[in-house]
Tab-separated table of C-alpha atoms and ligand atoms in Angstrom:
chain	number	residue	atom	x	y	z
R	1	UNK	CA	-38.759	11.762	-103.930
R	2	UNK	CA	-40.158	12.313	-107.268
R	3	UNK	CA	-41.612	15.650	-108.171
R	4	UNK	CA	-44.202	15.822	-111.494
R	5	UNK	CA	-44.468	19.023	-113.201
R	6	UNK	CA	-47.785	18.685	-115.815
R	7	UNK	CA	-48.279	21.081	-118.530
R	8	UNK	CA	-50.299	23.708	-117.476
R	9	UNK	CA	-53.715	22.617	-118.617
R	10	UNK	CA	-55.847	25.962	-118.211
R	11	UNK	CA	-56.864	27.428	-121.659
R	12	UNK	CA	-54.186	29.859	-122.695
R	13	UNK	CA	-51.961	29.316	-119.366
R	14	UNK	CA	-48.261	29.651	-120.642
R	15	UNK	CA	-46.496	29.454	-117.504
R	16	UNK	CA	-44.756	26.238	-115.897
R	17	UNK	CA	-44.551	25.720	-112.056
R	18	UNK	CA	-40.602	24.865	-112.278
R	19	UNK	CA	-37.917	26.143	-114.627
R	20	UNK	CA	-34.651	24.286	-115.245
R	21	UNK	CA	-32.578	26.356	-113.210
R	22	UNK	CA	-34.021	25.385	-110.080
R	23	UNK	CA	-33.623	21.438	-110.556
R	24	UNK	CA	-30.226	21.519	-109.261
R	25	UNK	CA	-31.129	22.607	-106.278
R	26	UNK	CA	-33.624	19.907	-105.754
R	27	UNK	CA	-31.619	17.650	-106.767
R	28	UNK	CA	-29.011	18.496	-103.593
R	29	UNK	CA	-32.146	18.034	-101.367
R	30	UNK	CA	-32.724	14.076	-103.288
R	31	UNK	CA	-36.059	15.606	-105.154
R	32	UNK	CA	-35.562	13.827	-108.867
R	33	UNK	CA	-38.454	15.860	-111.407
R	34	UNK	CA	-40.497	14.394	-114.044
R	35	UNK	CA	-41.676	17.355	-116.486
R	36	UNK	CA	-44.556	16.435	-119.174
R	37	UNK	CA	-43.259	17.095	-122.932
R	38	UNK	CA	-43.993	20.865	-123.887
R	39	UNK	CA	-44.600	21.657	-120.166
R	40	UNK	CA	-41.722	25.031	-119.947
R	41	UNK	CA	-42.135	25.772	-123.894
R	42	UNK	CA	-44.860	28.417	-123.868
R	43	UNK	CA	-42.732	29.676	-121.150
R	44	UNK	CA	-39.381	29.803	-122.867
R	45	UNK	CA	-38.021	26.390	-121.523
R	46	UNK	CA	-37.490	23.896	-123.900
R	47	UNK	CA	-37.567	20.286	-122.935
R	48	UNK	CA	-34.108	19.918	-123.917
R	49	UNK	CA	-32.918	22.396	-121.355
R	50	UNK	CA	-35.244	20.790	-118.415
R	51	UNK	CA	-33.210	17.460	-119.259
R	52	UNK	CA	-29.733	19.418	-119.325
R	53	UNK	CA	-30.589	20.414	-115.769
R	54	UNK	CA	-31.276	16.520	-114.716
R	55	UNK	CA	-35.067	16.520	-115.364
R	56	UNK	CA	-36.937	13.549	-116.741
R	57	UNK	CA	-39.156	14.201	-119.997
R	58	UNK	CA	-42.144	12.158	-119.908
R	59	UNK	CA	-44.664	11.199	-122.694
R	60	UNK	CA	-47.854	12.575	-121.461
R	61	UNK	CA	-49.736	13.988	-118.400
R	62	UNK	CA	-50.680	10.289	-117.438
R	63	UNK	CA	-47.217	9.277	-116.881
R	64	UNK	CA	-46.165	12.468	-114.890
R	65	UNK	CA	-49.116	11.970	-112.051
R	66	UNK	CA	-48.184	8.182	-112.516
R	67	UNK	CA	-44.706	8.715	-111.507
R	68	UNK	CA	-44.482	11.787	-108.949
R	69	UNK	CA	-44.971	11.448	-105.011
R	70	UNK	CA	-45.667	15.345	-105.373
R	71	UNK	CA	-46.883	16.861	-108.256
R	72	UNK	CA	-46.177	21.085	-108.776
R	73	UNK	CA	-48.884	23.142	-110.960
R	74	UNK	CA	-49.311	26.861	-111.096
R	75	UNK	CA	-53.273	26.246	-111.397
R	76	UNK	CA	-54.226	23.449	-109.630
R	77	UNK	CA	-58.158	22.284	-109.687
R	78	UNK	CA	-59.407	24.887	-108.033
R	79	UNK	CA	-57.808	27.651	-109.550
R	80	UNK	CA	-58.308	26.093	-112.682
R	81	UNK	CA	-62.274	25.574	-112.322
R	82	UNK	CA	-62.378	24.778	-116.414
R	83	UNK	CA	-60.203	21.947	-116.892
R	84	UNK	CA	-58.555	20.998	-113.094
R	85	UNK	CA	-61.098	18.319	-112.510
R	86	UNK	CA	-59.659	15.740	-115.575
R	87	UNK	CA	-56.491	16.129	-113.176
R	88	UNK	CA	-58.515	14.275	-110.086
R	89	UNK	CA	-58.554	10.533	-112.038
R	90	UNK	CA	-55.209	11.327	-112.595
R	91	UNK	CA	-53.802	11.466	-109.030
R	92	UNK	CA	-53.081	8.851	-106.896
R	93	UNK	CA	-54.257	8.657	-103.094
R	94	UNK	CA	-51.643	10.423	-100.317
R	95	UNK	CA	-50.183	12.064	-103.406
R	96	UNK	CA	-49.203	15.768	-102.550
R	97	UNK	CA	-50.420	18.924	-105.072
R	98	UNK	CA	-48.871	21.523	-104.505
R	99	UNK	CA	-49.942	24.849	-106.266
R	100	UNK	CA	-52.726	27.610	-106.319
R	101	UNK	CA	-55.679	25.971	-104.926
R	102	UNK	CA	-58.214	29.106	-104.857
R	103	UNK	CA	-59.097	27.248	-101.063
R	104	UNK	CA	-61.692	30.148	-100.321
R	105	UNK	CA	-63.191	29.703	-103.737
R	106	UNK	CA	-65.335	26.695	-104.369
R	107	UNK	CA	-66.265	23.739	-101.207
R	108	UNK	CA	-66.914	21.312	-103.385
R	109	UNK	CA	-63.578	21.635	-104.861
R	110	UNK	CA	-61.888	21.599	-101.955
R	111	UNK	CA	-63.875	18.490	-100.218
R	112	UNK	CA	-63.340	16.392	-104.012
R	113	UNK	CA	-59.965	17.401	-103.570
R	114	UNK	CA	-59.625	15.826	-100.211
R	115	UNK	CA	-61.631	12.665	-100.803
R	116	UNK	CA	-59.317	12.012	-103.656
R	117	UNK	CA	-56.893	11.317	-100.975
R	118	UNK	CA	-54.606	13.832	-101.474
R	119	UNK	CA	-52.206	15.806	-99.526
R	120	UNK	CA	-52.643	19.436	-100.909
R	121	UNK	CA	-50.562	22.759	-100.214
R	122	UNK	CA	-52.109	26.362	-101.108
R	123	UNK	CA	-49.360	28.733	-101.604
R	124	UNK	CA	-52.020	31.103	-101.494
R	125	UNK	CA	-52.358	30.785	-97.582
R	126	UNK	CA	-48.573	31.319	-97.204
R	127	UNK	CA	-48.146	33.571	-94.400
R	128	UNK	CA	-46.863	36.899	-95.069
R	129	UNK	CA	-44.572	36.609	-92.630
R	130	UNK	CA	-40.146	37.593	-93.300
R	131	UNK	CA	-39.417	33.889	-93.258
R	132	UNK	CA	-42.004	32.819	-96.007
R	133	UNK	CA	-40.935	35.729	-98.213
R	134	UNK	CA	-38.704	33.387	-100.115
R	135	UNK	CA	-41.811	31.282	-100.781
R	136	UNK	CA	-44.569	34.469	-101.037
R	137	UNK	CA	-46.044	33.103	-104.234
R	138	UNK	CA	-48.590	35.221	-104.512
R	139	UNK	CA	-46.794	38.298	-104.187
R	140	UNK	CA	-44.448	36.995	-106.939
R	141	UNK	CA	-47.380	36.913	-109.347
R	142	UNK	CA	-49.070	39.944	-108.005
R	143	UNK	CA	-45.372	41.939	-109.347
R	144	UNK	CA	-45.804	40.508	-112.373
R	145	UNK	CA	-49.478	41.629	-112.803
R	146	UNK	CA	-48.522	45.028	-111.509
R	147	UNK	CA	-46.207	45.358	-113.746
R	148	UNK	CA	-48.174	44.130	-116.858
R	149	UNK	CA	-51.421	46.251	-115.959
R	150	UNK	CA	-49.020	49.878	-116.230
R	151	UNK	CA	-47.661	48.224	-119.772
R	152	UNK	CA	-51.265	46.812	-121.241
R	153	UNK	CA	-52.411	50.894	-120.484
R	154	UNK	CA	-49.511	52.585	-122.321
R	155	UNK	CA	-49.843	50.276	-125.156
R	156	UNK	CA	-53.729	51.296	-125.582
R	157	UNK	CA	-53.627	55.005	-124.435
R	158	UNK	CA	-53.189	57.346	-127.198
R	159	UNK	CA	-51.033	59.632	-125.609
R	160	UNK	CA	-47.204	59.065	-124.510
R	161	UNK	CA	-46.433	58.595	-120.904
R	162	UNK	CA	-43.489	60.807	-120.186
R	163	UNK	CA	-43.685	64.407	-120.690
R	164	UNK	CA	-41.470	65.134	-123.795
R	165	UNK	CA	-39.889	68.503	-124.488
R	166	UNK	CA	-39.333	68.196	-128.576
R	167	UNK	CA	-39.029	70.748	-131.245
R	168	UNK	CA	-42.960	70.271	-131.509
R	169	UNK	CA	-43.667	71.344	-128.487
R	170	UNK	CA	-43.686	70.075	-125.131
R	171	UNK	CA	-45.724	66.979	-124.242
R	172	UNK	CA	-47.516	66.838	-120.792
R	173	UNK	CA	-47.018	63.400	-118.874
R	174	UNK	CA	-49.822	60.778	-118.464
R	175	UNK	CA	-52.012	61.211	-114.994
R	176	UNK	CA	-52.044	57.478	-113.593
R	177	UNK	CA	-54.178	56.792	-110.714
R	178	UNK	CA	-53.917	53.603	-108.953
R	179	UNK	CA	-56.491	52.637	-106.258
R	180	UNK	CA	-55.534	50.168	-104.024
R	181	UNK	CA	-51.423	49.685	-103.051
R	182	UNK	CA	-50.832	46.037	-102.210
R	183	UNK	CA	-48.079	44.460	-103.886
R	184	UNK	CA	-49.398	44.739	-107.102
R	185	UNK	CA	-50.351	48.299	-106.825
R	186	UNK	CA	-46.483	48.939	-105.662
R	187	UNK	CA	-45.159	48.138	-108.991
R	188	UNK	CA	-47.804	49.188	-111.109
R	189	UNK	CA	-46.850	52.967	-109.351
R	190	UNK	CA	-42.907	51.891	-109.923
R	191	UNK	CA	-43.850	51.225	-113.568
R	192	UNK	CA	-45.848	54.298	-114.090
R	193	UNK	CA	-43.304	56.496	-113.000
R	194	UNK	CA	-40.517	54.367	-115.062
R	195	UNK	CA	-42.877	55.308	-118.125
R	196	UNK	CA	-42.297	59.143	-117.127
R	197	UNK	CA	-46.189	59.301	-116.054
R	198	UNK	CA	-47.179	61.718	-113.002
R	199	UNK	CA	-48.888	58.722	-110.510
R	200	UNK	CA	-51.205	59.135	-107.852
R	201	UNK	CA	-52.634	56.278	-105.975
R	202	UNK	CA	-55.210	55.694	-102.912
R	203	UNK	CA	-55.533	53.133	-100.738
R	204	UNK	CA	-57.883	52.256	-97.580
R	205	UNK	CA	-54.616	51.026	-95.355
R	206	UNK	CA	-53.572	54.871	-94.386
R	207	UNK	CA	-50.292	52.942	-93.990
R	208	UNK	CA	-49.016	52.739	-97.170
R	209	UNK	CA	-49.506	56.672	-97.710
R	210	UNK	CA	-45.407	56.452	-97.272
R	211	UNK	CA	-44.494	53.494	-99.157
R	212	UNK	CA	-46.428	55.390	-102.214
R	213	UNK	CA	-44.226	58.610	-101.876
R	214	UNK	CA	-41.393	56.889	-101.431
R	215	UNK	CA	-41.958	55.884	-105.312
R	216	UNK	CA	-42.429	59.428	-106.233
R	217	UNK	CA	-46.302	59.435	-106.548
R	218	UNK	CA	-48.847	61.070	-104.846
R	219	UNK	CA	-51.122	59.860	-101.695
R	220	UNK	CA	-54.612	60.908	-102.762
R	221	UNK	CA	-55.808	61.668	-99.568
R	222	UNK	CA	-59.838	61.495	-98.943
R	223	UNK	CA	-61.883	62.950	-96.276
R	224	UNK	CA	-63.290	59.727	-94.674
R	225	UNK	CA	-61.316	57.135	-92.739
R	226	UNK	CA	-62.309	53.363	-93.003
R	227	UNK	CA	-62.860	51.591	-89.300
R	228	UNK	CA	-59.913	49.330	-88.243
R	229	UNK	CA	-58.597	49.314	-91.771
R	230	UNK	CA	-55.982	46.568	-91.521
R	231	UNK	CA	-56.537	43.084	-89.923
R	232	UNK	CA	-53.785	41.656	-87.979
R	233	UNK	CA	-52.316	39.620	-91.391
R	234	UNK	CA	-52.048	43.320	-93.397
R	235	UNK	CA	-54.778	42.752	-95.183
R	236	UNK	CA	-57.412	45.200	-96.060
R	237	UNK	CA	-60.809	44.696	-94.258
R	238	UNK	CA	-64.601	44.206	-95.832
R	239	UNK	CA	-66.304	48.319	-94.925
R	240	UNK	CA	-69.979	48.479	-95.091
R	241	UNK	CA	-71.755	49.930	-98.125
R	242	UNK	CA	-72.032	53.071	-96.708
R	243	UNK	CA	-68.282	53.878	-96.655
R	244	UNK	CA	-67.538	52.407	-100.278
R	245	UNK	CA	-70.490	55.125	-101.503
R	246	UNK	CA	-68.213	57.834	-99.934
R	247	UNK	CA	-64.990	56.357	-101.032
R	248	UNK	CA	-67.042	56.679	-105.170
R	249	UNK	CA	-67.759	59.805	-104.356
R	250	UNK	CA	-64.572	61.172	-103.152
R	251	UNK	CA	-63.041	59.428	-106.027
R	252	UNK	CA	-65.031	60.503	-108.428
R	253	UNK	CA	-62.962	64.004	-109.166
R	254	UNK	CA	-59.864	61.891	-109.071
R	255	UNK	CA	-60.627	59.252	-111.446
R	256	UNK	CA	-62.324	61.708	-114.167
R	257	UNK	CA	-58.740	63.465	-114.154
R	258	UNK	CA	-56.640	60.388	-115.006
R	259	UNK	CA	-55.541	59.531	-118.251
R	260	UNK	CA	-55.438	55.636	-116.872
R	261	UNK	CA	-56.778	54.029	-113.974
R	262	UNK	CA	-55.241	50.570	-112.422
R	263	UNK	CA	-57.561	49.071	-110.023
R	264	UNK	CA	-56.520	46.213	-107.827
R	265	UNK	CA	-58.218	46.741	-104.684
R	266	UNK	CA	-59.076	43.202	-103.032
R	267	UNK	CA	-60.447	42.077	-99.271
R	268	UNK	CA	-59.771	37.907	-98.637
R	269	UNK	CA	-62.378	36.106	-99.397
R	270	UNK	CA	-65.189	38.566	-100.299
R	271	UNK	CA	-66.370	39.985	-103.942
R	272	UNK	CA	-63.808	43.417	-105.142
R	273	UNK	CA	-65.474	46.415	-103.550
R	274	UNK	CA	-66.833	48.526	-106.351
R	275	UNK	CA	-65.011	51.950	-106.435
R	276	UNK	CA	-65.530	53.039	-110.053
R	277	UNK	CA	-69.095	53.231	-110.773
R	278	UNK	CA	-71.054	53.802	-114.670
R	279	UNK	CA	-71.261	57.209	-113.882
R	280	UNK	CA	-67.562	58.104	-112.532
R	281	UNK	CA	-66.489	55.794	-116.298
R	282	UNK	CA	-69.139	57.870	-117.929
R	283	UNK	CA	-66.545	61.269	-116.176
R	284	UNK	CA	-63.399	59.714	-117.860
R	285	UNK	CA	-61.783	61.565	-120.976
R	286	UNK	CA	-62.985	59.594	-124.136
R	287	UNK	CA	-59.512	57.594	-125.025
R	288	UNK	CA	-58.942	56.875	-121.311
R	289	UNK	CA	-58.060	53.402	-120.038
R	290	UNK	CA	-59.129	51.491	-116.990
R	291	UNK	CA	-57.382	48.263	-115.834
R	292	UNK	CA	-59.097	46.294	-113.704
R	293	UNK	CA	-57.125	44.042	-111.860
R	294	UNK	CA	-59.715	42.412	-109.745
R	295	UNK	CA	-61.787	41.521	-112.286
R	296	UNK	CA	-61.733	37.732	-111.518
R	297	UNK	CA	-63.019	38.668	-108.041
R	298	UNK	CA	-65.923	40.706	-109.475
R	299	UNK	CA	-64.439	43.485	-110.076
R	300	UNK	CA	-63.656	47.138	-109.007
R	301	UNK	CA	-65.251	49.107	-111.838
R	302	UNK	CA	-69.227	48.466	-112.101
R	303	UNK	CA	-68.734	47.901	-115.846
R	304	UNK	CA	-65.825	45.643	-116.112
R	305	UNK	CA	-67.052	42.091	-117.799
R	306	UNK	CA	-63.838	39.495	-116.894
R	307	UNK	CA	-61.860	38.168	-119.592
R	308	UNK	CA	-62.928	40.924	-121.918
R	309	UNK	CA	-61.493	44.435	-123.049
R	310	UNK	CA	-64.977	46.518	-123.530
R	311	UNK	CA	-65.137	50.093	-124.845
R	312	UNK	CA	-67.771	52.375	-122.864
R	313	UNK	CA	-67.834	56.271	-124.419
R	314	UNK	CA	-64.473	55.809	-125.669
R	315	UNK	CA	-62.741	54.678	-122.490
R	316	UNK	CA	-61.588	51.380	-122.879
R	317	UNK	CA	-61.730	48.896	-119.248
R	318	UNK	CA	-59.501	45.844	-119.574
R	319	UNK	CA	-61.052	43.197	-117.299
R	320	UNK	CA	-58.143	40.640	-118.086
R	321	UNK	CA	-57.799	37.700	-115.461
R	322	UNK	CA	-54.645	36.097	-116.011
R	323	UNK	CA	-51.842	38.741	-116.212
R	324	UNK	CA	-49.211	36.783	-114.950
R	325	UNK	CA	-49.297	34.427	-117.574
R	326	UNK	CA	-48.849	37.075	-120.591
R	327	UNK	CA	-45.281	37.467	-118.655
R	328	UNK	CA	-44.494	33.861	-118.455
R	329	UNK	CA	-40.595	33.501	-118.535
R	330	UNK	CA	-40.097	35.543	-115.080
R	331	UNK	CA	-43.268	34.368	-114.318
R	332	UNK	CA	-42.270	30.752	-114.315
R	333	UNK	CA	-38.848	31.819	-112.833
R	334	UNK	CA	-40.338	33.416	-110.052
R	335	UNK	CA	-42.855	30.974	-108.988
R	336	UNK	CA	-40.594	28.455	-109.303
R	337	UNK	CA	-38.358	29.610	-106.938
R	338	UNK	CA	-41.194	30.569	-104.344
R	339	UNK	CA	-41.989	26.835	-105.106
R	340	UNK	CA	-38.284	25.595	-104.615
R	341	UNK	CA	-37.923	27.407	-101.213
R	342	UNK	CA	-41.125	25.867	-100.322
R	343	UNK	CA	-40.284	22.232	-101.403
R	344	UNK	CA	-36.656	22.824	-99.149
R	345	UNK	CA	-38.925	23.212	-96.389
R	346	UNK	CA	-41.310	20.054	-97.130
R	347	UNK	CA	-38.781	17.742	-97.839
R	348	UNK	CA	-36.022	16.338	-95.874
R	349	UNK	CA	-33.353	13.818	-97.514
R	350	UNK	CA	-35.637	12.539	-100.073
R	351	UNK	CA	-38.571	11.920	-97.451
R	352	UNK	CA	-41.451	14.619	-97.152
R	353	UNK	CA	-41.955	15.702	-93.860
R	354	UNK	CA	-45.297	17.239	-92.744
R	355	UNK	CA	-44.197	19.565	-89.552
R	356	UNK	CA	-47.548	20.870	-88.277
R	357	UNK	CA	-45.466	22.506	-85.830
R	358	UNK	CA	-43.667	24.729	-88.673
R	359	UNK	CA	-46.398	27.748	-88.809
R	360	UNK	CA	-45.694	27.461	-92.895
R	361	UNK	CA	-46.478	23.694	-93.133
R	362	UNK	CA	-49.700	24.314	-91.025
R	363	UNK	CA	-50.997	27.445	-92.691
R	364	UNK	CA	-50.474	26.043	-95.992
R	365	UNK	CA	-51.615	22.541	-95.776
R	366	UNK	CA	-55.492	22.413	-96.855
R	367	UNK	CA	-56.331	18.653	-97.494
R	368	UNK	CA	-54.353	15.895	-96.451
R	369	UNK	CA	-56.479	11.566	-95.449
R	370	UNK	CA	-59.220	12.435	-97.397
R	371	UNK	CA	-60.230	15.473	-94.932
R	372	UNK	CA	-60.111	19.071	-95.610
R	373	UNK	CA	-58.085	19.784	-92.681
R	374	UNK	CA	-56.973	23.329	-92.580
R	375	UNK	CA	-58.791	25.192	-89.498
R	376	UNK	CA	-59.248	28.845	-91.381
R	377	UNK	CA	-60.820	27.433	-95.002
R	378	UNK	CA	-63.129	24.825	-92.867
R	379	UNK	CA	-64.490	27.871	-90.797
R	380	UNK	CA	-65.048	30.033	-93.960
R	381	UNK	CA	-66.949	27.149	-95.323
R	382	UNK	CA	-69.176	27.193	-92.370
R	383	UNK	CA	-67.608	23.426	-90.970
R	384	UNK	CA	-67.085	22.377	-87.759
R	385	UNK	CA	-63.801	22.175	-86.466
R	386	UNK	CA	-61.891	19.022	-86.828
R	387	UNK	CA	-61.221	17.041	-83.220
R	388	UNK	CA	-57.652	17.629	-82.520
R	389	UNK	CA	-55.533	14.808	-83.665
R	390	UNK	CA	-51.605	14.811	-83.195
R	391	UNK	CA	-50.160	15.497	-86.821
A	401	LIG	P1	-54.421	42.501	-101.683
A	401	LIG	O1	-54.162	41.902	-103.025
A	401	LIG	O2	-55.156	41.708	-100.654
A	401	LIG	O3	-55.211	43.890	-101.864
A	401	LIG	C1	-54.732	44.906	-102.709
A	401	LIG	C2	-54.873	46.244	-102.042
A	401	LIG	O4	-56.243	46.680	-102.106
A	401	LIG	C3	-54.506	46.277	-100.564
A	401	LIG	O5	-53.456	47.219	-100.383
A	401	LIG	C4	-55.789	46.714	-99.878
A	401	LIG	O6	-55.558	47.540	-98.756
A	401	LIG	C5	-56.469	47.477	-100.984
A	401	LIG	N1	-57.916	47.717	-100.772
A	401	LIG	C6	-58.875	46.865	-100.316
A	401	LIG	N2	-60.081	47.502	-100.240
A	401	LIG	C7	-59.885	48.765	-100.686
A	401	LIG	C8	-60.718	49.888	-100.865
A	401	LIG	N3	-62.020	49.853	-100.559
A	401	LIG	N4	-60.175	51.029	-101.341
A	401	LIG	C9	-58.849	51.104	-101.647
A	401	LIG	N5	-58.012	50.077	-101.500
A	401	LIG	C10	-58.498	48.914	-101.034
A	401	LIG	O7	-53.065	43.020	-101.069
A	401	LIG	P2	-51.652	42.313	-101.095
A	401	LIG	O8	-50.902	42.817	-102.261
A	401	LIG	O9	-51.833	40.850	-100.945
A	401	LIG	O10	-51.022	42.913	-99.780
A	401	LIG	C11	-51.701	42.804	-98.522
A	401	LIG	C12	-50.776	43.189	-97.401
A	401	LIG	O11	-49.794	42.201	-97.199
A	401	LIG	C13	-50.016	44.476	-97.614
A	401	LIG	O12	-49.933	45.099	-96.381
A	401	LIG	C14	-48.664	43.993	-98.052
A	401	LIG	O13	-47.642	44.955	-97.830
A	401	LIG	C15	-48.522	42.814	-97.150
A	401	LIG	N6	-47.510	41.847	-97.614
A	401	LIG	C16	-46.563	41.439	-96.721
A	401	LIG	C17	-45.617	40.497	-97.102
A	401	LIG	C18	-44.583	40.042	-96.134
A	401	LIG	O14	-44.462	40.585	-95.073
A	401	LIG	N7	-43.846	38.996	-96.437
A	401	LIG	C19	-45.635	39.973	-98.389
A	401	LIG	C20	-46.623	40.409	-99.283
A	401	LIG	C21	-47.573	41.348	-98.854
């Protein structure tokens, strides 16, 4: 079984989907990889070290989707709406992608994805369940953004975080405030109080209220409760309009009080609610800093434009997309593990092995002879179900 790792092609992507140190074990399970030349460098991984570890360097791009029976990305067409497509006359029919697909993002994507013929894997849909932990992709990258979102706000705030008792004076700690405690909001608290900064944080799940003190920060508690909060997956559910206008104005007091504000508040498959409106930026201390992390899905802050850091009466709103990839050594580590665990599961003795009855393989799988296949992403679409076929 031969496994292609391309060079990320998305403009200013620097991570790699596998890292050297994974190879070997892929190499106990018969997977042989083919990386492109240059593929691990922005990431720290020299070509030189992939073939140490057994891998085979390859020419070009071409030769990699020419060779592999599965090919790995970290943006896949899909995710990578700019330059993914070039990738499609590249692949070969039955061929299996495996890799961020976005499979809630674009139809069209996903159907030219299919009638290409290929077998395709979203690690986005991996459940979040204890035995696809090891394989939790997302989550992986979310950490990493978490992380980077606390770091990009020191580096810009003109105060210090921590609060400094020096022989000019005492220093009072940075106020963080961090709406919206997923995984990415977890570390961005961890990191916030790692800096020294006093960190408060909201979210609409009343169930994380604990996991937030547990990291020494505050549960900003607001006097409105959203309906059925959680779906059965742990995910946040969509409120109406009525209930995000409350959860602004509640905020507002909270957010005009914070030196920094980390946004990352997110609902499957539906546009970022907006929490931070004109008017509650307009509140902020001039100098203040907004991160929004869900600027690619519209964003939480009314103002934020994606891709851009924008100044707005002296409070600065980062609305960078791709976080993950300004960390792209532990990035690339990371994901290639999630990816390694994954690939354990896929392939057996050198043969892949498609077990719709393994709740991973099924919840993963999106596109596989020519059809988009996967039961969830047809019915967001608006499809009918597929007849039942044995797998
Ligand atoms: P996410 O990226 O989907 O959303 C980020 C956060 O935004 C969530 O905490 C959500 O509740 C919050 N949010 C949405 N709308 C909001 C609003 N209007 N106001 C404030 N906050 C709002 O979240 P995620 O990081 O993917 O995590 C989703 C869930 O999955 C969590 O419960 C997490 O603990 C769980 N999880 C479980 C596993 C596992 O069991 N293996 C792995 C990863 C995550």
């Amino acid at each position: 079984m031969i496994i292609g790792v391309p060079k990320e092609s998305f403009p200013g992507e620097r991570r790699v989907a596998l890292v050297p140190s994974v190879l070997p074990n892929l190499a106990k399970a018969k997977m042989q990889v083919v990386v492109e030349a240059g593929a691990g460098v922005e990431a720290g991984y020299p070509d030189a070290v992939f073939a140490e570890k057994g891998a085979k360097i390859l020419p070009d791009r071409r030769s990699v989707f020419a060779e592999a029976d599965l090919v790995t990305q970290v943006l896949c067409y899909g995710s990578n709406d700019k330059t993914g497509a070039a990738d499609l006359a590249l692949a070969k029919r039955d061929q299996c992608l495996v890799g961020f697909l976005r499979p809630l993002g674009s139809r069209e994507i996903v159907q030219q994805i299919a009638a290409a013929g290929l077998t395709s894997f979203s690690v986005e849909l991996m459940p979040r369940t204890t035995r696809a932990q090891s394989m939790d992709a997302l989550s992986s990258m979310a950490t990493v953004c978490g992380y980077k979102s606390v770091i990009l706000s020191a580096g810009i705030l003109p105060k210090l975080f921590p609060m400094l008792t020096t022989a000019a004076g005492t220093i009072t700690p940075a106020r963080v405030l961090i709406i919206g405690v997923g995984v990415a909001g977890l570390q961005a608290i961890a990191t916030g109080r790692r800096l020294g900064a006093v960190v408060s944080a909201y979210d609409v799940r009343p169930v994380v209220k604990e996991q937030v003190q547990s990291l020494g920060a505050r549960f900003v508690e607001l006097a409105i409760e959203a309906k059925d909060a959680q779906d059965a997956r742990g995910y946040a559910t969509a409120q109406g309009e009525e209930f995000y206008a409350k959860q602004r104005e509640l905020l507002a007091r909270v957010v005009a009080e914070s030196d920094v504000v980390i946004t990352t508040a997110v609902v499957p498959g539906k546009k970022a609610p907006v929490l931070v409106t004109a008017d509650m930026v307009r509140g902020m201390a001039p100098g203040s800093v907004l991160v929004d992390l869900a600027a690619e899905r519209g964003g939480n802050c009314e103002l934020t434009r994606a891709e851009e850091t924008i100044q707005v009466n002296g409070v600065t709103i980062v609305g960078d997309i791709n976080l993950a990839s300004t960390v792209p050594y532990h990035a690339s580590q990371m994901y290639a593990r999630n990816l390694t665990a994954f690939l354990l599961l896929l392939v057996k003795d050198g043969q892949l092995n498609i077990n719709m009855q393994d709740e991973i393989v099924r919840e993963t799988l999106v596109t596989r002879g020519g059809e988009m296949v996967h039961p969830r992403v047809r019915e967001f679409f608006g499809m009918p179900a597929l007849a039942a076929k044995s797998a």
